[in-house]
Amino acid sequence: MTRALGLPLLVLAFFLAAYTVLEANRYLASLLFQEAEVLAAYFRVRRDASLLGVRVTQQPESYLPLIPSCAT
């Protein structure tokens, strides 16, 4: 009985895993398109940087933010 059920269960597990991967890729692709639309809207208007979720500055606070200013 184990032999009779082994192959169908293995095939079912394979197709469920493939379906899960395809759905995850579809979800990630939709997120990618949403991000591309937000970037396109920002570069079209260039006024509201909050759409990107970043703070736009004229000059960065530090060119080397990971290196301390007084390294000993």
PDB file of C-alpha atoms in Angstrom:
ATOM      1  CA  MET A   1       0.000   0.000   0.000  1.00  0.00           C
ATOM      2  CA  THR A   2       2.896   2.323   0.703  1.00  0.00           C
ATOM      3  CA  ARG A   3       4.226   1.765  -2.797  1.00  0.00           C
ATOM      4  CA  ALA A   4       0.826   2.543  -4.297  1.00  0.00           C
ATOM      5  CA  LEU A   5       0.488   5.827  -2.418  1.00  0.00           C
ATOM      6  CA  GLY A   6       4.141   6.893  -2.499  1.00  0.00           C
ATOM      7  CA  LEU A   7       4.367   8.102  -6.089  1.00  0.00           C
ATOM      8  CA  PRO A   8       1.035  10.005  -6.135  1.00  0.00           C
ATOM      9  CA  LEU A   9       1.898  11.721  -2.843  1.00  0.00           C
ATOM     10  CA  LEU A  10       5.339  12.598  -4.149  1.00  0.00           C
ATOM     11  CA  VAL A  11       3.835  14.050  -7.336  1.00  0.00           C
ATOM     12  CA  LEU A  12       1.275  15.985  -5.282  1.00  0.00           C
ATOM     13  CA  ALA A  13       4.012  17.391  -3.041  1.00  0.00           C
ATOM     14  CA  PHE A  14       6.035  18.402  -6.098  1.00  0.00           C
ATOM     15  CA  PHE A  15       3.102  20.217  -7.706  1.00  0.00           C
ATOM     16  CA  LEU A  16       2.188  21.944  -4.442  1.00  0.00           C
ATOM     17  CA  ALA A  17       5.774  23.148  -4.058  1.00  0.00           C
ATOM     18  CA  ALA A  18       5.833  24.348  -7.670  1.00  0.00           C
ATOM     19  CA  TYR A  19       2.520  26.158  -7.192  1.00  0.00           C
ATOM     20  CA  THR A  20       3.821  27.833  -4.030  1.00  0.00           C
ATOM     21  CA  VAL A  21       6.950  29.010  -5.839  1.00  0.00           C
ATOM     22  CA  LEU A  22       4.936  30.362  -8.770  1.00  0.00           C
ATOM     23  CA  GLU A  23       2.547  32.229  -6.472  1.00  0.00           C
ATOM     24  CA  ALA A  24       5.452  33.728  -4.534  1.00  0.00           C
ATOM     25  CA  ASN A  25       7.069  34.857  -7.783  1.00  0.00           C
ATOM     26  CA  ARG A  26       3.775  36.362  -8.958  1.00  0.00           C
ATOM     27  CA  TYR A  27       3.470  38.277  -5.677  1.00  0.00           C
ATOM     28  CA  LEU A  28       7.060  39.534  -5.897  1.00  0.00           C
ATOM     29  CA  ALA A  29       6.513  40.600  -9.502  1.00  0.00           C
ATOM     30  CA  SER A  30       3.435  42.600  -8.498  1.00  0.00           C
ATOM     31  CA  LEU A  31       5.473  44.318  -5.765  1.00  0.00           C
ATOM     32  CA  LEU A  32       8.173  45.084  -8.311  1.00  0.00           C
ATOM     33  CA  PHE A  33       5.655  46.688 -10.668  1.00  0.00           C
ATOM     34  CA  GLN A  34       4.177  48.756  -7.816  1.00  0.00           C
ATOM     35  CA  GLU A  35       7.659  49.993  -6.901  1.00  0.00           C
ATOM     36  CA  ALA A  36       8.375  50.831 -10.541  1.00  0.00           C
ATOM     37  CA  GLU A  37       5.127  52.828 -10.761  1.00  0.00           C
ATOM     38  CA  VAL A  38       6.028  54.795  -7.625  1.00  0.00           C
ATOM     39  CA  LEU A  39       9.496  55.538  -8.987  1.00  0.00           C
ATOM     40  CA  ALA A  40       8.046  56.605 -12.337  1.00  0.00           C
ATOM     41  CA  ALA A  41       5.593  58.925 -10.577  1.00  0.00           C
ATOM     42  CA  TYR A  42       8.420  60.434  -8.533  1.00  0.00           C
ATOM     43  CA  PHE A  43      10.655  61.055 -11.517  1.00  0.00           C
ATOM     44  CA  ARG A  44       7.714  62.492 -13.454  1.00  0.00           C
ATOM     45  CA  VAL A  45       6.909  65.116 -10.790  1.00  0.00           C
ATOM     46  CA  ARG A  46      10.034  65.272  -8.577  1.00  0.00           C
ATOM     47  CA  ARG A  47       8.203  67.056  -5.790  1.00  0.00           C
ATOM     48  CA  ASP A  48       7.013  64.550  -3.236  1.00  0.00           C
ATOM     49  CA  ALA A  49       9.894  62.368  -2.063  1.00  0.00           C
ATOM     50  CA  SER A  50       7.731  60.792   0.636  1.00  0.00           C
ATOM     51  CA  LEU A  51       6.349  58.538  -2.085  1.00  0.00           C
ATOM     52  CA  LEU A  52       9.715  56.819  -2.108  1.00  0.00           C
ATOM     53  CA  GLY A  53       9.951  56.593   1.661  1.00  0.00           C
ATOM     54  CA  VAL A  54      13.252  58.478   1.751  1.00  0.00           C
ATOM     55  CA  ARG A  55      14.437  61.883   2.895  1.00  0.00           C
ATOM     56  CA  VAL A  56      16.061  63.819   0.067  1.00  0.00           C
ATOM     57  CA  THR A  57      18.971  66.067   1.078  1.00  0.00           C
ATOM     58  CA  GLN A  58      21.217  68.356  -0.927  1.00  0.00           C
ATOM     59  CA  GLN A  59      24.373  66.854   0.548  1.00  0.00           C
ATOM     60  CA  PRO A  60      24.778  63.670   2.563  1.00  0.00           C
ATOM     61  CA  GLU A  61      25.571  64.025   6.263  1.00  0.00           C
ATOM     62  CA  SER A  62      28.712  61.954   5.819  1.00  0.00           C
ATOM     63  CA  TYR A  63      30.361  60.425   2.826  1.00  0.00           C
ATOM     64  CA  LEU A  64      31.556  57.515   4.965  1.00  0.00           C
ATOM     65  CA  PRO A  65      28.739  56.840   7.423  1.00  0.00           C
ATOM     66  CA  LEU A  66      30.177  53.531   8.641  1.00  0.00           C
ATOM     67  CA  ILE A  67      33.640  54.875   9.526  1.00  0.00           C
ATOM     68  CA  PRO A  68      33.835  56.929  12.752  1.00  0.00           C
ATOM     69  CA  SER A  69      35.255  60.439  12.470  1.00  0.00           C
ATOM     70  CA  CYS A  70      37.981  59.868  15.098  1.00  0.00           C
ATOM     71  CA  ALA A  71      39.397  56.426  14.370  1.00  0.00           C
ATOM     72  CA  THR A  72      42.188  55.467  16.766  1.00  0.00           C
TER      73      THR A  72
END
